[in-house]
């Protein structure tokens, strides 16, 4: 069973993961409008991953006899000026999420909640991958330049994401 402090913090993270899903879907829509369909596909897959992160927390709250909460999900700030700006935003967002997961872990440690610490271990590891993915694509765009020809080439590669 969860302490109220931990349950509230998990619910906050549940909402944040749903926001991430919403944000990446907005980024997918931006790339559809450009159109860069490969980038759009990458973002759509990312949006689904974020929803899965949220559902992981939802399931854990229920398993621990808590109640998932459903406050309003913040609207993403759109549009973006360029593909590079989208990935700058994505990378900054993932760094912010890492900070949120770390704070959640700090709370679980403070509350001596060993089950939640163990549960959060998966998210700690996942955030390393999330930051690496966003920063790698951002580095490629920065290195090669945010130009139509280059983006068309990258779009083809990035769109291969499974
Ligand atoms: Fe759910 Fe992108 O972290």
Coordinates of C-alpha atoms and ligand atoms in Angstrom, one line a residue:
X1 CA 0.0 0.0 0.0
X2 CA 1.2 3.5 -0.9
X3 CA 1.7 6.4 1.5
X4 CA -0.4 9.4 0.5
X5 CA 2.8 11.5 -0.4
X6 CA 4.0 8.8 -2.8
X7 CA 0.6 8.2 -4.3
X8 CA 0.2 11.9 -5.0
X9 CA 3.7 12.1 -6.6
X10 CA 3.0 9.0 -8.7
X11 CA -0.2 10.6 -9.9
X12 CA 1.7 13.7 -10.8
X13 CA 4.1 11.6 -12.9
X14 CA 1.1 9.7 -14.5
X15 CA -0.2 13.0 -15.7
X16 CA 3.3 14.1 -16.8
X17 CA 3.7 11.0 -19.0
X18 CA 0.3 11.6 -20.6
X19 CA 1.4 15.1 -21.3
X20 CA 4.6 13.7 -22.9
X21 CA 2.4 11.5 -25.1
X22 CA 0.3 14.6 -26.0
X23 CA 3.5 16.7 -26.7
X24 CA 5.0 14.1 -29.0
X25 CA 1.7 13.7 -30.9
X26 CA 1.7 17.5 -31.4
X27 CA 5.3 17.2 -32.7
X28 CA 4.1 14.3 -35.0
X29 CA 1.4 16.6 -36.4
X30 CA 4.0 19.4 -37.0
X31 CA 6.1 17.0 -39.0
X32 CA 3.0 15.8 -41.0
X33 CA 2.3 19.4 -41.9
X34 CA 5.9 20.1 -43.2
X35 CA 5.7 17.3 -44.5
X36 CA 8.4 15.1 -43.2
X37 CA 6.6 11.8 -42.8
X38 CA 9.6 9.8 -41.4
X39 CA 10.0 12.3 -38.5
X40 CA 6.3 12.2 -38.0
X41 CA 6.4 8.4 -37.7
X42 CA 9.2 8.6 -35.1
X43 CA 7.2 11.1 -33.1
X44 CA 4.0 9.0 -33.3
X45 CA 5.9 6.0 -32.0
X46 CA 7.3 8.1 -29.2
X47 CA 3.9 9.3 -28.3
X48 CA 2.7 5.7 -27.9
X49 CA 5.8 4.9 -25.8
X50 CA 4.9 7.8 -23.4
X51 CA 1.3 6.5 -23.1
X52 CA 2.8 3.1 -22.2
X53 CA 4.9 4.9 -19.5
X54 CA 1.8 6.5 -18.1
X55 CA -0.1 3.2 -18.1
X56 CA 2.8 1.5 -16.3
X57 CA 2.3 4.0 -13.5
X58 CA -1.5 3.7 -13.6
X59 CA -1.2 -0.1 -13.2
X60 CA 1.3 0.3 -10.3
X61 CA -1.0 2.7 -8.5
X62 CA -3.9 0.3 -8.8
X63 CA -1.7 -2.7 -7.8
X64 CA -0.7 -0.8 -4.7
X65 CA -4.4 -0.1 -3.8
X66 CA -4.2 3.6 -4.7
X67 CA -6.5 5.6 -7.0
X68 CA -5.3 7.1 -10.4
X69 CA -6.2 10.7 -10.8
X70 CA -7.3 12.5 -13.9
X71 CA -6.7 16.3 -13.8
X72 CA -6.4 18.3 -17.0
X73 CA -3.5 17.5 -19.3
X74 CA -1.6 20.7 -20.2
X75 CA -1.7 21.8 -23.8
X76 CA 1.7 21.6 -25.6
X77 CA 3.1 24.9 -26.8
X78 CA 3.0 24.8 -30.6
X79 CA 4.0 25.3 -33.4
X80 CA 7.8 25.0 -33.8
X81 CA 9.9 26.9 -36.2
X82 CA 12.0 24.1 -37.5
X83 CA 12.9 20.4 -37.1
X84 CA 15.9 21.4 -35.0
X85 CA 13.6 23.4 -32.7
X86 CA 11.4 20.4 -32.2
X87 CA 14.3 18.2 -31.2
X88 CA 15.8 20.9 -28.9
X89 CA 12.4 20.9 -27.2
X90 CA 12.3 17.1 -27.1
X91 CA 15.8 16.9 -25.5
X92 CA 15.0 19.6 -22.9
X93 CA 11.7 17.9 -22.1
X94 CA 13.4 14.6 -21.5
X95 CA 16.0 16.2 -19.2
X96 CA 13.1 17.7 -17.3
X97 CA 11.4 14.3 -17.0
X98 CA 14.6 12.8 -15.8
X99 CA 14.6 15.4 -13.0
X100 CA 11.0 14.5 -12.1
X101 CA 11.8 10.8 -11.9
X102 CA 14.8 11.5 -9.7
X103 CA 12.7 13.6 -7.4
X104 CA 10.2 10.8 -7.2
X105 CA 13.0 8.4 -6.3
X106 CA 14.2 10.8 -3.7
X107 CA 10.7 10.8 -2.1
X108 CA 10.5 7.0 -2.2
X109 CA 13.9 6.8 -0.5
X110 CA 12.8 9.4 2.1
X111 CA 9.6 7.5 2.8
X112 CA 11.5 4.1 2.9
X113 CA 9.1 2.8 0.2
X114 CA 11.3 0.0 -1.2
X115 CA 8.6 -1.3 -3.6
X116 CA 8.3 2.1 -5.3
X117 CA 12.1 2.5 -5.4
X118 CA 12.3 -0.9 -7.2
X119 CA 9.4 0.2 -9.6
X120 CA 11.1 3.5 -10.4
X121 CA 14.4 1.7 -11.3
X122 CA 12.9 0.9 -14.7
X123 CA 12.1 4.6 -15.3
X124 CA 15.6 5.7 -14.2
X125 CA 17.1 3.4 -16.9
X126 CA 14.5 4.3 -19.5
X127 CA 15.4 8.0 -19.1
X128 CA 19.0 7.4 -20.0
X129 CA 17.7 6.0 -23.3
X130 CA 15.1 8.7 -23.8
X131 CA 17.7 11.5 -23.4
X132 CA 20.2 9.7 -25.6
X133 CA 17.7 9.2 -28.4
X134 CA 16.6 12.9 -28.5
X135 CA 20.2 14.3 -28.1
X136 CA 21.5 12.0 -30.9
X137 CA 19.0 13.2 -33.4
X138 CA 19.4 16.8 -32.3
X139 CA 23.2 16.5 -32.7
X140 CA 22.7 15.1 -36.3
X141 CA 20.5 18.0 -37.3
X142 CA 22.8 20.5 -35.7
X143 CA 25.9 18.9 -37.3
X144 CA 24.4 18.7 -40.8
X145 CA 22.3 21.8 -40.7
X146 CA 18.6 22.3 -40.6
X147 CA 18.3 22.4 -44.4
X148 CA 15.6 20.8 -46.7
X149 CA 18.0 18.4 -48.5
X150 CA 19.6 17.2 -45.3
X151 CA 16.2 16.9 -43.5
X152 CA 14.8 14.8 -46.4
X153 CA 17.8 12.4 -46.1
X154 CA 17.5 12.2 -42.3
X155 CA 13.7 11.8 -42.6
X156 CA 14.3 8.6 -44.5
X157 CA 16.7 7.2 -41.9
X158 CA 14.7 8.3 -38.8
X159 CA 11.4 7.0 -40.3
X160 CA 12.8 3.5 -40.1
X161 CA 12.2 3.4 -36.3
X162 CA 10.3 0.2 -35.3
Ligands
LIG1 FE1 8.3 8.9 -20.4 FE2 10.1 10.4 -22.5 O1 9.8 9.8 -20.8

